[in-house]
């Protein structure tokens, strides 16, 4: 396969991986306050995403793929809210271990990486069209 | 007929540049992959000077790679980027800069081929 086409394929795999990451970040943000509904129940647990490099045999290029969707095993925070249906006998509610700042930073980074991959695709396209332009009749 | 030197050289450089583009794209795609080491291609100068020995493909099932594809090497982590905590050595800014370089050189290459082609047509026409 032509290396330029291969580079588009690689960048596309990067786009896919980063969009999965953004999806996970928005799941975490959306569920930042999802508590349980029975006394003492566990709330939403923060999800994590891990990437790994995968060698594409046909093109000899390193694609990226989502290797694992895991969960963050850190402890939940507790808040005093006796009126909540998930409050235990002392009145404490477990809230998800989602940290807004961490999620925001993660989202920004995913955004940057997505843009960089997009730039790669644009550039590969420009290089291909520069080659095709050689065939156009010059005046 | 002997091959016209410039065209051969230009297509070799274009091939080198496109392999480099795909390597850089791989680095960018793996900018957030734990343990990934940034790669690059050996400079064009050294590709011209040395002719590598490749394995012959005698059956359709054999893996073949272009001469340039065997020139991919791992780069040393640069001073300012270093190795990140995840073991990744890709610096996004540096990779984007390399992409710009590839683009500039590729356009220069295509422009030269075009100009040379025009010159040849000038001698052939009428």
Tab-separated table of C-alpha atoms in Angstrom:
chain	number	residue	atom	x	y	z
A	1	UNK	CA	0.000	0.000	0.000
A	2	UNK	CA	1.131	3.455	-0.752
A	3	UNK	CA	2.680	5.061	2.350
A	4	UNK	CA	0.543	8.188	1.944
A	5	UNK	CA	-2.655	6.154	1.932
A	6	UNK	CA	-1.265	4.185	4.874
A	7	UNK	CA	-0.646	7.402	6.787
A	8	UNK	CA	-4.279	8.401	6.266
A	9	UNK	CA	-5.315	5.025	7.647
A	10	UNK	CA	-3.075	5.502	10.675
A	11	UNK	CA	-4.431	9.000	11.336
A	12	UNK	CA	-7.984	7.680	10.992
A	13	UNK	CA	-7.256	5.069	13.654
A	14	UNK	CA	-6.009	7.915	15.855
A	15	UNK	CA	-9.238	9.844	15.299
A	16	UNK	CA	-11.268	6.814	16.282
A	17	UNK	CA	-9.228	6.204	19.435
A	18	UNK	CA	-9.456	9.834	20.532
A	19	UNK	CA	-13.186	9.994	19.911
A	20	UNK	CA	-13.663	6.911	22.082
A	21	UNK	CA	-11.688	8.744	24.745
A	22	UNK	CA	-13.900	11.824	24.462
A	23	UNK	CA	-16.942	9.547	24.722
A	24	UNK	CA	-15.639	8.059	27.967
A	25	UNK	CA	-14.862	11.529	29.348
A	26	UNK	CA	-18.407	12.686	28.631
A	27	UNK	CA	-19.823	9.543	30.229
A	28	UNK	CA	-17.805	10.355	33.350
A	29	UNK	CA	-18.881	14.000	33.354
A	30	UNK	CA	-22.520	13.153	32.778
A	31	UNK	CA	-22.475	10.685	35.667
A	32	UNK	CA	-20.451	12.859	38.034
A	33	UNK	CA	-23.391	12.947	40.469
A	34	UNK	CA	-24.977	9.530	39.805
A	35	UNK	CA	-25.429	8.024	43.243
A	36	UNK	CA	-27.012	4.667	44.055
A	37	UNK	CA	-30.699	4.352	44.933
A	38	UNK	CA	-30.653	2.031	47.946
A	39	UNK	CA	-29.028	2.845	51.326
A	40	UNK	CA	-25.247	2.403	51.170
A	41	UNK	CA	-25.284	1.469	47.458
A	42	UNK	CA	-22.211	2.083	45.298
A	43	UNK	CA	-22.487	5.061	42.931
A	44	UNK	CA	-21.166	5.340	39.352
A	45	UNK	CA	-17.507	4.316	39.077
A	46	UNK	CA	-15.257	6.439	36.864
A	47	UNK	CA	-14.295	4.752	33.568
A	48	UNK	CA	-10.819	4.850	32.059
A	49	UNK	CA	-9.532	4.165	28.563
A	50	UNK	CA	-6.137	2.715	27.571
A	51	UNK	CA	-4.544	2.831	24.127
A	52	UNK	CA	-2.041	0.454	22.576
A	53	UNK	CA	-0.001	0.534	19.376
A	54	UNK	CA	-0.817	-2.168	16.867
A	55	UNK	CA	1.378	-3.018	13.902
A	56	UNK	CA	-0.610	-3.185	10.692
A	57	UNK	CA	0.919	-6.049	8.712
A	58	UNK	CA	-0.284	-4.867	5.310
A	59	UNK	CA	1.281	-1.426	5.564
A	60	UNK	CA	3.960	-1.916	8.244
A	61	UNK	CA	2.614	1.144	10.043
A	62	UNK	CA	1.715	1.434	13.706
A	63	UNK	CA	-2.009	1.986	14.127
A	64	UNK	CA	-3.511	2.889	17.482
A	65	UNK	CA	-6.419	1.107	19.065
A	66	UNK	CA	-8.343	1.180	22.313
A	67	UNK	CA	-6.903	-1.761	24.190
A	68	UNK	CA	-8.952	-1.664	27.333
A	69	UNK	CA	-11.926	0.142	28.830
A	70	UNK	CA	-11.336	-0.130	32.546
A	71	UNK	CA	-12.690	1.388	35.734
A	72	UNK	CA	-10.967	3.650	38.229
A	73	UNK	CA	-10.599	1.639	41.455
A	74	UNK	CA	-9.981	4.609	43.760
A	75	UNK	CA	-12.302	5.087	46.746
A	76	UNK	CA	-15.560	6.961	46.464
A	77	UNK	CA	-16.002	10.320	48.182
A	78	UNK	CA	-18.658	10.620	50.842
A	79	UNK	CA	-20.990	13.495	51.536
A	80	UNK	CA	-23.340	14.115	54.431
A	81	UNK	CA	-26.875	14.162	53.010
A	82	UNK	CA	-29.363	12.281	55.218
A	83	UNK	CA	-32.301	12.989	52.907
A	84	UNK	CA	-30.746	11.131	49.980
A	85	UNK	CA	-32.202	7.664	49.227
A	86	UNK	CA	-28.639	6.300	49.034
A	87	UNK	CA	-27.667	7.615	52.498
A	88	UNK	CA	-26.451	4.986	54.982
A	89	UNK	CA	-27.596	4.868	58.647
A	90	UNK	CA	-25.192	7.708	59.577
A	91	UNK	CA	-26.500	9.902	56.788
A	92	UNK	CA	-23.462	9.675	54.474
A	93	UNK	CA	-23.878	9.212	50.717
A	94	UNK	CA	-21.194	7.746	48.454
A	95	UNK	CA	-20.642	9.976	45.413
A	96	UNK	CA	-18.728	8.925	42.250
A	97	UNK	CA	-14.920	9.147	42.178
A	98	UNK	CA	-15.074	11.570	39.250
A	99	UNK	CA	-12.845	14.638	39.471
A	100	UNK	CA	-14.067	17.404	37.179
A	101	UNK	CA	-10.601	18.931	36.799
A	102	UNK	CA	-9.074	15.623	35.736
A	103	UNK	CA	-11.869	15.029	33.235
A	104	UNK	CA	-11.504	18.527	31.789
A	105	UNK	CA	-7.739	18.084	31.383
A	106	UNK	CA	-8.319	14.726	29.752
A	107	UNK	CA	-10.848	16.235	27.375
A	108	UNK	CA	-8.486	19.035	26.387
A	109	UNK	CA	-5.697	16.553	25.682
A	110	UNK	CA	-7.985	14.343	23.620
A	111	UNK	CA	-9.058	17.436	21.714
A	112	UNK	CA	-5.466	18.409	20.901
A	113	UNK	CA	-4.604	14.903	19.762
A	114	UNK	CA	-7.721	14.774	17.619
A	115	UNK	CA	-6.742	18.027	15.915
A	116	UNK	CA	-3.205	16.760	15.317
A	117	UNK	CA	-4.555	13.612	13.636
A	118	UNK	CA	-6.888	15.709	11.534
A	119	UNK	CA	-3.876	17.766	10.447
A	120	UNK	CA	-2.122	14.535	9.384
A	121	UNK	CA	-5.031	13.555	7.178
A	122	UNK	CA	-5.178	16.994	5.574
A	123	UNK	CA	-1.471	16.922	4.903
A	124	UNK	CA	-1.525	13.436	3.345
A	125	UNK	CA	-4.314	14.584	1.084
A	126	UNK	CA	-2.323	17.660	0.053
A	127	UNK	CA	0.736	15.539	-0.762
A	128	UNK	CA	-1.338	13.172	-2.889
A	129	UNK	CA	-2.902	16.054	-4.776
A	130	UNK	CA	0.532	17.641	-5.310
A	131	UNK	CA	1.555	14.416	-7.047
A	132	UNK	CA	-1.606	14.272	-9.128
A	133	UNK	CA	-1.066	17.893	-10.148
A	134	UNK	CA	2.078	16.764	-11.990
A	135	UNK	CA	-0.156	15.058	-14.499
A	136	UNK	CA	-2.236	18.128	-15.242
A	137	UNK	CA	-1.456	19.805	-18.514
A	138	UNK	CA	0.772	22.762	-17.763
A	139	UNK	CA	0.532	25.851	-19.881
B	1	UNK	CA	17.350	4.174	-22.841
B	2	UNK	CA	19.144	5.404	-19.770
B	3	UNK	CA	16.921	6.748	-17.038
B	4	UNK	CA	16.865	10.480	-16.720
B	5	UNK	CA	18.802	11.199	-13.575
B	6	UNK	CA	16.634	13.902	-12.086
B	7	UNK	CA	13.380	12.011	-12.404
B	8	UNK	CA	14.851	8.958	-10.743
B	9	UNK	CA	16.266	11.024	-7.895
B	10	UNK	CA	13.025	12.959	-7.513
B	11	UNK	CA	10.875	9.853	-7.323
B	12	UNK	CA	13.246	8.378	-4.780
B	13	UNK	CA	12.944	11.472	-2.641
B	14	UNK	CA	9.166	11.499	-3.034
B	15	UNK	CA	9.077	7.900	-1.835
B	16	UNK	CA	11.279	8.745	1.124
B	17	UNK	CA	9.063	11.706	2.003
B	18	UNK	CA	5.883	9.651	1.842
B	19	UNK	CA	7.367	6.958	4.076
B	20	UNK	CA	8.383	9.699	6.490
B	21	UNK	CA	4.877	11.137	6.389
B	22	UNK	CA	3.397	7.774	7.338
B	23	UNK	CA	5.900	7.338	10.166
B	24	UNK	CA	5.090	10.800	11.525
B	25	UNK	CA	1.361	10.077	11.231
B	26	UNK	CA	1.965	6.912	13.267
B	27	UNK	CA	3.732	8.953	15.947
B	28	UNK	CA	0.879	11.450	16.122
B	29	UNK	CA	-1.762	8.722	16.294
B	30	UNK	CA	0.156	7.110	19.155
B	31	UNK	CA	0.817	10.369	21.013
B	32	UNK	CA	-1.180	9.059	23.991
B	33	UNK	CA	-0.198	5.384	23.854
B	34	UNK	CA	1.666	4.235	26.966
B	35	UNK	CA	5.186	2.966	26.264
B	36	UNK	CA	5.224	4.026	22.616
B	37	UNK	CA	8.633	5.127	21.290
B	38	UNK	CA	8.672	7.847	18.629
B	39	UNK	CA	10.056	6.737	15.265
B	40	UNK	CA	11.678	8.462	12.313
B	41	UNK	CA	13.289	7.561	8.996
B	42	UNK	CA	17.058	7.748	8.426
B	43	UNK	CA	18.028	10.966	6.584
B	44	UNK	CA	17.654	10.968	2.806
B	45	UNK	CA	21.366	11.611	2.401
B	46	UNK	CA	22.288	8.316	4.045
B	47	UNK	CA	19.585	6.480	2.067
B	48	UNK	CA	21.276	7.690	-1.109
B	49	UNK	CA	24.748	6.729	0.045
B	50	UNK	CA	24.017	3.214	1.250
B	51	UNK	CA	22.194	0.537	-0.643
B	52	UNK	CA	20.714	-1.967	1.745
B	53	UNK	CA	20.402	-5.685	1.110
B	54	UNK	CA	16.874	-6.973	1.065
B	55	UNK	CA	15.402	-10.428	1.155
B	56	UNK	CA	14.047	-11.633	-2.157
B	57	UNK	CA	10.370	-12.483	-2.420
B	58	UNK	CA	10.128	-15.672	-4.466
B	59	UNK	CA	6.577	-16.586	-3.552
B	60	UNK	CA	3.429	-14.498	-3.412
B	61	UNK	CA	3.038	-15.298	0.291
B	62	UNK	CA	6.354	-13.672	1.223
B	63	UNK	CA	6.324	-10.379	3.027
B	64	UNK	CA	8.011	-7.671	1.029
B	65	UNK	CA	8.707	-4.141	2.031
B	66	UNK	CA	9.951	-1.206	0.062
B	67	UNK	CA	13.557	-0.196	0.492
B	68	UNK	CA	12.554	2.923	2.407
B	69	UNK	CA	10.285	1.092	4.826
B	70	UNK	CA	13.278	-0.742	6.264
B	71	UNK	CA	14.840	2.595	7.193
B	72	UNK	CA	12.495	3.324	10.069
B	73	UNK	CA	14.384	3.838	13.317
B	74	UNK	CA	13.508	4.847	16.844
B	75	UNK	CA	14.417	8.420	17.660
B	76	UNK	CA	16.217	9.442	20.794
B	77	UNK	CA	13.987	11.358	23.195
B	78	UNK	CA	14.747	15.066	22.864
B	79	UNK	CA	15.872	17.224	25.756
B	80	UNK	CA	12.727	19.261	26.247
B	81	UNK	CA	10.181	16.487	25.736
B	82	UNK	CA	12.005	13.580	27.325
B	83	UNK	CA	10.138	10.459	28.336
B	84	UNK	CA	6.682	11.014	29.749
B	85	UNK	CA	5.452	9.195	32.792
B	86	UNK	CA	3.629	6.671	30.623
B	87	UNK	CA	6.903	5.782	28.826
B	88	UNK	CA	5.823	7.643	25.690
B	89	UNK	CA	8.448	9.706	23.842
B	90	UNK	CA	6.266	11.514	21.278
B	91	UNK	CA	6.302	15.313	21.317
B	92	UNK	CA	3.226	16.517	19.457
B	93	UNK	CA	4.715	19.907	18.547
B	94	UNK	CA	7.844	18.322	17.160
B	95	UNK	CA	5.855	15.873	15.054
B	96	UNK	CA	3.716	18.660	13.613
B	97	UNK	CA	6.903	20.539	12.769
B	98	UNK	CA	8.246	17.467	10.969
B	99	UNK	CA	4.996	17.277	9.015
B	100	UNK	CA	5.440	20.857	7.877
B	101	UNK	CA	8.963	20.031	6.772
B	102	UNK	CA	7.750	16.995	4.808
B	103	UNK	CA	5.117	19.103	3.087
B	104	UNK	CA	7.556	21.832	2.115
B	105	UNK	CA	10.062	19.363	0.711
B	106	UNK	CA	7.384	17.420	-1.128
B	107	UNK	CA	6.063	20.562	-2.785
B	108	UNK	CA	9.556	21.627	-3.775
B	109	UNK	CA	10.109	18.169	-5.218
B	110	UNK	CA	6.871	18.209	-7.206
B	111	UNK	CA	7.611	21.728	-8.426
B	112	UNK	CA	11.051	20.722	-9.636
B	113	UNK	CA	9.700	17.709	-11.495
B	114	UNK	CA	7.087	19.915	-13.114
B	115	UNK	CA	9.666	22.488	-14.185
B	116	UNK	CA	11.980	19.839	-15.572
B	117	UNK	CA	9.133	18.221	-17.426
B	118	UNK	CA	8.210	21.549	-18.964
B	119	UNK	CA	11.784	22.065	-20.117
B	120	UNK	CA	11.807	18.679	-21.791
B	121	UNK	CA	8.516	19.392	-23.529
B	122	UNK	CA	9.935	22.678	-24.763
B	123	UNK	CA	12.685	20.866	-26.628
B	124	UNK	CA	10.341	18.252	-28.063
B	125	UNK	CA	7.498	20.451	-29.223
B	126	UNK	CA	7.561	21.736	-32.834
